[in-house]
């Protein structure tokens, strides 16, 4: 298992024990921070994209992220939401954009209204409800799409796509001036290319893997997915009963993952980091070699 960790004073590629237990990871060129322990707190941060997935208890580093994606309403994933918005306001940051399953949007709005009443603060933010298949253009070069996950309460996963404009093949041999003239004349000389970069499942059973509508999830450069249980002390049936995924299920579906990297999260607090690392090392080599684990807090 490859794990490359960093703090502000530690090189991304420092493989010492202290580095591995520091703030975050470097996965496929993306710094990743946060923590995710089942039932306690989940917040996964991609600081270079200014994005956080779930908010946990609102760790400090999450506050500077402009976009927040909430997978479902369990408190270990959403409990810090009012603090996230309030602290951004306190620091004079722009109101964040928050994505939630449409099924809980009204409840989240009521939550903010309760806190406004108690706190006498504005709690400015933009709240967007998402259904399975909904897309939203985050900025010119990024968009998000919601996908179906399978938890014990309504839930969603999110795919972040890169969006690029590429010159159409028929104009590839033209000079820059010729292309400019075509543009001025109203000819569309480019076409849009999208590529799944990051997929985040939140809490879910392994059923999302075999969902035919989730092919892009399994093609994303990085798949961030839960693996609550990693050993035989807890059965697959137990994991499924509580809407979670067992590491052995990930191994059994090894041939389906086309991702460059898997980042496993949401480990049960019953495990130590060494136990998780050992379990991942025993996965099929085709997976173990590209699997990372978010171990902060274990």
mmCIF file of C-alpha atoms in Angstrom:
data_model
loop_
_atom_site.group_PDB
_atom_site.id
_atom_site.type_symbol
_atom_site.label_atom_id
_atom_site.label_comp_id
_atom_site.label_asym_id
_atom_site.label_seq_id
_atom_site.Cartn_x
_atom_site.Cartn_y
_atom_site.Cartn_z
ATOM 1 C CA UNK A 1 0.000 0.000 0.000
ATOM 2 C CA UNK A 2 1.382 3.405 -0.966
ATOM 3 C CA UNK A 3 0.881 6.267 1.459
ATOM 4 C CA UNK A 4 2.508 9.656 0.990
ATOM 5 C CA UNK A 5 1.751 12.158 3.739
ATOM 6 C CA UNK A 6 2.423 15.815 4.349
ATOM 7 C CA UNK A 7 2.273 18.716 6.730
ATOM 8 C CA UNK A 8 3.393 22.260 5.979
ATOM 9 C CA UNK A 9 6.883 21.292 7.148
ATOM 10 C CA UNK A 10 7.045 17.735 5.794
ATOM 11 C CA UNK A 11 7.767 16.856 2.181
ATOM 12 C CA UNK A 12 4.932 15.002 0.396
ATOM 13 C CA UNK A 13 7.244 12.093 -0.235
ATOM 14 C CA UNK A 14 8.660 11.753 3.307
ATOM 15 C CA UNK A 15 7.929 8.114 4.137
ATOM 16 C CA UNK A 16 8.924 8.279 7.794
ATOM 17 C CA UNK A 17 6.438 7.128 10.419
ATOM 18 C CA UNK A 18 5.849 10.679 11.645
ATOM 19 C CA UNK A 19 5.054 11.830 8.119
ATOM 20 C CA UNK A 20 2.586 8.996 7.550
ATOM 21 C CA UNK A 21 0.649 10.008 10.666
ATOM 22 C CA UNK A 22 0.555 13.711 9.763
ATOM 23 C CA UNK A 23 -2.060 15.922 8.209
ATOM 24 C CA UNK A 24 -2.747 14.278 4.884
ATOM 25 C CA UNK A 25 -1.879 12.346 1.778
ATOM 26 C CA UNK A 26 -0.847 12.993 -1.787
ATOM 27 C CA UNK A 27 -2.992 10.873 -4.096
ATOM 28 C CA UNK A 28 -2.569 11.089 -7.879
ATOM 29 C CA UNK A 29 -1.242 14.610 -7.554
ATOM 30 C CA UNK A 30 -4.026 15.782 -5.232
ATOM 31 C CA UNK A 31 -3.267 16.684 -1.603
ATOM 32 C CA UNK A 32 -5.935 15.118 0.607
ATOM 33 C CA UNK A 33 -6.616 15.986 4.243
ATOM 34 C CA UNK A 34 -9.232 15.282 6.877
ATOM 35 C CA UNK A 35 -10.329 12.327 8.947
ATOM 36 C CA UNK A 36 -12.958 9.642 8.711
ATOM 37 C CA UNK A 37 -13.774 7.233 11.534
ATOM 38 C CA UNK A 38 -17.045 5.338 11.375
ATOM 39 C CA UNK A 39 -19.689 6.748 13.713
ATOM 40 C CA UNK A 40 -17.434 9.565 14.907
ATOM 41 C CA UNK A 41 -16.537 12.001 12.157
ATOM 42 C CA UNK A 42 -16.037 12.123 8.396
ATOM 43 C CA UNK A 43 -14.614 15.068 6.475
ATOM 44 C CA UNK A 44 -12.411 14.528 3.417
ATOM 45 C CA UNK A 45 -10.740 17.643 2.046
ATOM 46 C CA UNK A 46 -9.206 18.352 -1.363
ATOM 47 C CA UNK A 47 -7.592 21.732 -0.637
ATOM 48 C CA UNK A 48 -6.248 22.323 -4.164
ATOM 49 C CA UNK A 49 -9.859 22.220 -5.398
ATOM 50 C CA UNK A 50 -11.229 24.130 -2.367
ATOM 51 C CA UNK A 51 -13.612 21.210 -1.741
ATOM 52 C CA UNK A 52 -14.671 19.159 1.268
ATOM 53 C CA UNK A 53 -16.806 16.032 1.258
ATOM 54 C CA UNK A 54 -18.959 15.766 4.376
ATOM 55 C CA UNK A 55 -18.164 18.037 7.303
ATOM 56 C CA UNK A 56 -17.941 15.832 10.397
ATOM 57 C CA UNK A 57 -17.464 18.084 13.413
ATOM 58 C CA UNK A 58 -16.007 20.807 11.161
ATOM 59 C CA UNK A 59 -12.227 20.382 11.375
ATOM 60 C CA UNK A 60 -10.341 23.652 11.108
ATOM 61 C CA UNK A 61 -8.942 22.978 7.621
ATOM 62 C CA UNK A 62 -12.449 22.464 6.239
ATOM 63 C CA UNK A 63 -13.397 26.071 6.909
ATOM 64 C CA UNK A 64 -11.308 27.442 4.025
ATOM 65 C CA UNK A 65 -12.958 25.151 1.458
ATOM 66 C CA UNK A 66 -15.459 26.976 -0.762
ATOM 67 C CA UNK A 67 -17.525 23.947 -1.793
ATOM 68 C CA UNK A 68 -19.005 21.336 0.525
ATOM 69 C CA UNK A 69 -20.681 18.101 -0.553
ATOM 70 C CA UNK A 70 -22.877 16.351 2.029
ATOM 71 C CA UNK A 71 -23.605 12.680 1.369
ATOM 72 C CA UNK A 72 -26.328 12.094 3.972
ATOM 73 C CA UNK A 73 -27.800 13.297 7.237
ATOM 74 C CA UNK A 74 -26.062 11.194 9.887
ATOM 75 C CA UNK A 75 -24.472 13.463 12.480
ATOM 76 C CA UNK A 76 -20.949 12.120 12.019
ATOM 77 C CA UNK A 77 -21.152 13.462 8.445
ATOM 78 C CA UNK A 78 -23.182 16.657 8.867
ATOM 79 C CA UNK A 79 -22.915 17.681 12.534
ATOM 80 C CA UNK A 80 -20.439 20.520 11.965
ATOM 81 C CA UNK A 81 -22.423 22.184 9.173
ATOM 82 C CA UNK A 82 -23.646 25.271 11.099
ATOM 83 C CA UNK A 83 -20.169 25.838 12.528
ATOM 84 C CA UNK A 84 -18.636 25.603 9.049
ATOM 85 C CA UNK A 85 -20.898 28.355 7.719
ATOM 86 C CA UNK A 86 -20.703 30.489 10.872
ATOM 87 C CA UNK A 87 -16.901 30.376 11.025
ATOM 88 C CA UNK A 88 -16.548 31.345 7.377
ATOM 89 C CA UNK A 89 -18.740 34.353 8.130
ATOM 90 C CA UNK A 90 -16.681 35.198 11.199
ATOM 91 C CA UNK A 91 -13.502 35.178 9.104
ATOM 92 C CA UNK A 92 -15.077 37.345 6.395
ATOM 93 C CA UNK A 93 -14.979 34.600 3.765
ATOM 94 C CA UNK A 94 -17.450 34.413 0.906
ATOM 95 C CA UNK A 95 -20.601 32.395 1.593
ATOM 96 C CA UNK A 96 -19.919 28.744 0.729
ATOM 97 C CA UNK A 97 -21.814 26.596 -1.744
ATOM 98 C CA UNK A 98 -23.226 23.482 -0.092
ATOM 99 C CA UNK A 99 -24.623 20.457 -1.928
ATOM 100 C CA UNK A 100 -27.021 18.109 -0.137
ATOM 101 C CA UNK A 101 -29.408 15.321 -1.159
ATOM 102 C CA UNK A 102 -32.658 17.016 -2.098
ATOM 103 C CA UNK A 103 -34.442 14.723 0.368
ATOM 104 C CA UNK A 104 -32.854 16.573 3.313
ATOM 105 C CA UNK A 105 -32.665 20.089 1.848
ATOM 106 C CA UNK A 106 -35.712 21.391 3.736
ATOM 107 C CA UNK A 107 -34.432 19.893 6.986
ATOM 108 C CA UNK A 108 -31.051 21.577 6.477
ATOM 109 C CA UNK A 109 -32.800 24.890 5.831
ATOM 110 C CA UNK A 110 -34.732 24.484 9.107
ATOM 111 C CA UNK A 111 -31.483 23.659 10.894
ATOM 112 C CA UNK A 112 -29.945 26.921 9.735
ATOM 113 C CA UNK A 113 -33.056 28.873 10.726
ATOM 114 C CA UNK A 114 -32.893 27.434 14.252
ATOM 115 C CA UNK A 115 -29.273 28.493 14.550
ATOM 116 C CA UNK A 116 -30.052 31.948 13.173
ATOM 117 C CA UNK A 117 -32.703 32.322 15.850
ATOM 118 C CA UNK A 118 -30.338 31.254 18.620
ATOM 119 C CA UNK A 119 -27.169 32.914 17.343
ATOM 120 C CA UNK A 120 -28.584 36.094 15.795
ATOM 121 C CA UNK A 121 -26.252 35.572 12.830
ATOM 122 C CA UNK A 122 -26.941 35.542 9.104
ATOM 123 C CA UNK A 123 -25.238 32.225 8.275
ATOM 124 C CA UNK A 124 -24.972 33.152 4.610
ATOM 125 C CA UNK A 125 -24.540 30.276 2.179
ATOM 126 C CA UNK A 126 -25.866 28.833 -1.070
ATOM 127 C CA UNK A 127 -27.679 25.516 -0.592
ATOM 128 C CA UNK A 128 -28.221 23.234 -3.584
ATOM 129 C CA UNK A 129 -30.364 20.106 -3.437
ATOM 130 C CA UNK A 130 -29.250 17.269 -5.687
ATOM 131 C CA UNK A 131 -31.057 14.212 -7.027
ATOM 132 C CA UNK A 132 -29.394 11.174 -8.567
ATOM 133 C CA UNK A 133 -28.116 12.216 -12.010
ATOM 134 C CA UNK A 134 -28.267 15.960 -11.350
ATOM 135 C CA UNK A 135 -25.305 18.012 -12.569
ATOM 136 C CA UNK A 136 -24.037 21.428 -11.505
ATOM 137 C CA UNK A 137 -21.306 23.540 -13.110
ATOM 138 C CA UNK A 138 -19.036 24.504 -10.226
ATOM 139 C CA UNK A 139 -16.731 26.639 -12.326
ATOM 140 C CA UNK A 140 -15.643 26.746 -15.956
ATOM 141 C CA UNK A 141 -13.347 23.750 -15.647
ATOM 142 C CA UNK A 142 -15.230 21.642 -13.060
ATOM 143 C CA UNK A 143 -18.692 20.187 -12.655
ATOM 144 C CA UNK A 144 -20.304 17.798 -10.182
ATOM 145 C CA UNK A 145 -22.781 14.995 -10.742
ATOM 146 C CA UNK A 146 -24.697 13.122 -8.053
ATOM 147 C CA UNK A 147 -24.846 9.333 -8.155
ATOM 148 C CA UNK A 148 -26.823 6.669 -6.306
ATOM 149 C CA UNK A 149 -25.466 5.148 -3.122
ATOM 150 C CA UNK A 150 -27.043 2.574 -0.831
ATOM 151 C CA UNK A 151 -27.167 3.520 2.843
ATOM 152 C CA UNK A 152 -29.803 3.008 5.552
ATOM 153 C CA UNK A 153 -31.076 6.572 5.090
ATOM 154 C CA UNK A 154 -31.302 8.684 1.903
ATOM 155 C CA UNK A 155 -27.796 9.285 0.557
ATOM 156 C CA UNK A 156 -25.838 10.432 -2.472
ATOM 157 C CA UNK A 157 -22.352 10.174 -3.852
ATOM 158 C CA UNK A 158 -20.657 12.858 -5.939
ATOM 159 C CA UNK A 159 -18.412 12.776 -9.003
ATOM 160 C CA UNK A 160 -16.213 15.772 -9.804
ATOM 161 C CA UNK A 161 -15.488 16.079 -13.531
ATOM 162 C CA UNK A 162 -12.800 18.132 -15.194
ATOM 163 C CA UNK A 163 -14.198 20.103 -18.140
ATOM 164 C CA UNK A 164 -11.964 21.124 -21.027
ATOM 165 C CA UNK A 165 -12.451 22.644 -24.451
ATOM 166 C CA UNK A 166 -10.528 20.827 -27.192
ATOM 167 C CA UNK A 167 -10.041 21.895 -30.795
ATOM 168 C CA UNK A 168 -12.125 19.826 -33.193
ATOM 169 C CA UNK A 169 -10.100 17.436 -35.309
ATOM 170 C CA UNK A 170 -11.141 19.031 -38.594
ATOM 171 C CA UNK A 171 -9.449 22.301 -37.577
ATOM 172 C CA UNK A 172 -6.253 20.758 -36.185
ATOM 173 C CA UNK A 173 -4.098 21.749 -39.195
ATOM 174 C CA UNK A 174 -5.211 25.392 -39.303
ATOM 175 C CA UNK A 175 -3.050 28.265 -38.128
ATOM 176 C CA UNK A 176 -3.887 30.322 -35.075
ATOM 177 C CA UNK A 177 -5.105 33.227 -37.216
ATOM 178 C CA UNK A 178 -7.337 30.942 -39.275
ATOM 179 C CA UNK A 179 -8.894 29.509 -36.118
ATOM 180 C CA UNK A 180 -9.418 33.014 -34.751
ATOM 181 C CA UNK A 181 -11.185 34.077 -37.949
ATOM 182 C CA UNK A 182 -13.485 31.070 -37.737
ATOM 183 C CA UNK A 183 -14.346 31.955 -34.146
ATOM 184 C CA UNK A 184 -15.112 35.552 -35.114
ATOM 185 C CA UNK A 185 -17.405 34.274 -37.871
ATOM 186 C CA UNK A 186 -19.403 32.265 -35.346
ATOM 187 C CA UNK A 187 -18.010 28.793 -36.072
ATOM 188 C CA UNK A 188 -17.737 26.501 -33.047
ATOM 189 C CA UNK A 189 -14.178 25.245 -33.352
ATOM 190 C CA UNK A 190 -13.955 23.333 -30.072
ATOM 191 C CA UNK A 191 -15.878 20.570 -28.364
ATOM 192 C CA UNK A 192 -16.289 19.907 -24.651
ATOM 193 C CA UNK A 193 -14.423 17.027 -23.055
ATOM 194 C CA UNK A 194 -15.252 15.820 -19.554
ATOM 195 C CA UNK A 195 -13.287 13.377 -17.438
ATOM 196 C CA UNK A 196 -14.235 11.961 -14.014
ATOM 197 C CA UNK A 197 -11.547 13.061 -11.582
ATOM 198 C CA UNK A 198 -12.823 12.367 -8.062
ATOM 199 C CA UNK A 199 -15.719 10.229 -6.891
ATOM 200 C CA UNK A 200 -16.875 10.217 -3.257
ATOM 201 C CA UNK A 201 -19.331 7.614 -2.004
ATOM 202 C CA UNK A 202 -20.017 8.569 1.579
ATOM 203 C CA UNK A 203 -21.601 5.699 3.510
ATOM 204 C CA UNK A 204 -22.943 2.901 1.307
ATOM 205 C CA UNK A 205 -23.108 -0.818 0.789
ATOM 206 C CA UNK A 206 -21.087 -2.306 -2.036
ATOM 207 C CA UNK A 207 -24.216 -2.261 -4.234
ATOM 208 C CA UNK A 208 -23.037 1.017 -5.756
ATOM 209 C CA UNK A 209 -20.226 -0.922 -7.458
ATOM 210 C CA UNK A 210 -22.584 -3.063 -9.545
ATOM 211 C CA UNK A 211 -25.071 -0.273 -10.302
ATOM 212 C CA UNK A 212 -24.944 0.067 -14.126
ATOM 213 C CA UNK A 213 -25.481 3.831 -13.852
ATOM 214 C CA UNK A 214 -22.282 4.249 -11.817
ATOM 215 C CA UNK A 215 -19.699 3.381 -14.476
ATOM 216 C CA UNK A 216 -18.021 6.795 -14.199
ATOM 217 C CA UNK A 217 -17.590 6.255 -10.454
ATOM 218 C CA UNK A 218 -15.368 3.283 -11.236
ATOM 219 C CA UNK A 219 -13.459 5.269 -13.876
ATOM 220 C CA UNK A 220 -12.692 8.354 -11.792
ATOM 221 C CA UNK A 221 -9.016 9.052 -11.288
ATOM 222 C CA UNK A 222 -9.568 8.829 -7.514
ATOM 223 C CA UNK A 223 -12.387 6.896 -5.873
ATOM 224 C CA UNK A 224 -12.937 7.839 -2.230
ATOM 225 C CA UNK A 225 -15.022 5.050 -0.725
ATOM 226 C CA UNK A 226 -15.897 3.660 2.647
ATOM 227 C CA UNK A 227 -14.535 0.424 4.058
ATOM 228 C CA UNK A 228 -15.953 0.340 7.562
ATOM 229 C CA UNK A 229 -14.905 -3.230 8.357
ATOM 230 C CA UNK A 230 -11.661 -4.881 7.279
ATOM 231 C CA UNK A 231 -11.451 -8.279 8.983
ATOM 232 C CA UNK A 232 -13.356 -11.496 9.584
ATOM 233 C CA UNK A 233 -14.428 -10.451 13.084
ATOM 234 C CA UNK A 234 -17.207 -8.507 11.369
ATOM 235 C CA UNK A 235 -19.156 -10.210 8.602
ATOM 236 C CA UNK A 236 -20.278 -8.894 5.248
ATOM 237 C CA UNK A 237 -23.859 -9.421 6.401
ATOM 238 C CA UNK A 238 -23.257 -7.184 9.412
ATOM 239 C CA UNK A 239 -21.767 -4.486 7.198
ATOM 240 C CA UNK A 240 -24.722 -4.627 4.827
ATOM 241 C CA UNK A 241 -27.240 -4.520 7.657
ATOM 242 C CA UNK A 242 -25.894 -1.149 8.699
ATOM 243 C CA UNK A 243 -25.466 0.178 5.159
ATOM 244 C CA UNK A 244 -21.697 -0.221 4.968
ATOM 245 C CA UNK A 245 -19.016 -1.921 2.878
ATOM 246 C CA UNK A 246 -16.593 -4.639 3.991
ATOM 247 C CA UNK A 247 -13.031 -4.655 2.652
ATOM 248 C CA UNK A 248 -13.497 -8.212 1.394
ATOM 249 C CA UNK A 249 -16.286 -6.993 -0.898
ATOM 250 C CA UNK A 250 -13.908 -4.462 -2.423
ATOM 251 C CA UNK A 251 -11.426 -7.257 -3.056
ATOM 252 C CA UNK A 252 -14.085 -9.469 -4.624
ATOM 253 C CA UNK A 253 -14.902 -6.681 -7.106
ATOM 254 C CA UNK A 254 -11.233 -5.946 -7.902
ATOM 255 C CA UNK A 255 -11.737 -6.327 -11.652
ATOM 256 C CA UNK A 256 -14.375 -3.581 -11.734
ATOM 257 C CA UNK A 257 -12.216 -0.724 -10.431
ATOM 258 C CA UNK A 258 -10.641 1.198 -13.302
ATOM 259 C CA UNK A 259 -9.606 4.025 -10.984
ATOM 260 C CA UNK A 260 -5.995 5.155 -10.799
ATOM 261 C CA UNK A 261 -6.307 5.195 -7.006
ATOM 262 C CA UNK A 262 -8.701 4.120 -4.275
ATOM 263 C CA UNK A 263 -8.774 6.119 -1.048
ATOM 264 C CA UNK A 264 -10.463 4.103 1.690
ATOM 265 C CA UNK A 265 -12.189 5.910 4.558
ATOM 266 C CA UNK A 266 -14.681 5.420 7.411
ATOM 267 C CA UNK A 267 -12.861 2.622 9.227
ATOM 268 C CA UNK A 268 -14.453 1.398 12.432
ATOM 269 C CA UNK A 269 -12.804 2.732 15.585
ATOM 270 C CA UNK A 270 -12.270 -0.897 16.621
ATOM 271 C CA UNK A 271 -9.210 -0.961 14.330
ATOM 272 C CA UNK A 272 -5.741 0.467 14.709
ATOM 273 C CA UNK A 273 -3.961 2.023 11.765
ATOM 274 C CA UNK A 274 -1.598 -0.959 11.631
ATOM 275 C CA UNK A 275 -4.521 -3.382 11.382
ATOM 276 C CA UNK A 276 -5.991 -1.389 8.497
ATOM 277 C CA UNK A 277 -2.641 -1.241 6.709
ATOM 278 C CA UNK A 278 -2.159 -4.986 7.136
ATOM 279 C CA UNK A 279 -5.640 -5.747 5.762
ATOM 280 C CA UNK A 280 -5.063 -3.559 2.717
ATOM 281 C CA UNK A 281 -1.678 -5.158 2.083
ATOM 282 C CA UNK A 282 -3.475 -8.524 1.837
ATOM 283 C CA UNK A 283 -5.831 -7.317 -0.892
ATOM 284 C CA UNK A 284 -5.231 -8.482 -4.489
ATOM 285 C CA UNK A 285 -2.010 -6.870 -5.674
ATOM 286 C CA UNK A 286 -3.813 -5.035 -8.480
ATOM 287 C CA UNK A 287 -5.752 -3.135 -5.808
ATOM 288 C CA UNK A 288 -3.262 -2.968 -2.952
ATOM 289 C CA UNK A 289 -0.704 -1.194 -5.142
ATOM 290 C CA UNK A 290 -3.091 1.711 -5.775
ATOM 291 C CA UNK A 291 -4.983 1.816 -2.478
ATOM 292 C CA UNK A 292 -4.523 4.512 0.138
ATOM 293 C CA UNK A 293 -6.088 4.793 3.573
ATOM 294 C CA UNK A 294 -7.112 7.925 5.481
ATOM 295 C CA UNK A 295 -5.818 6.936 8.918
ATOM 296 C CA UNK A 296 -5.837 10.242 10.788
ATOM 297 C CA UNK A 297 -7.336 9.716 14.237
ATOM 298 C CA UNK A 298 -7.085 5.932 14.354
#
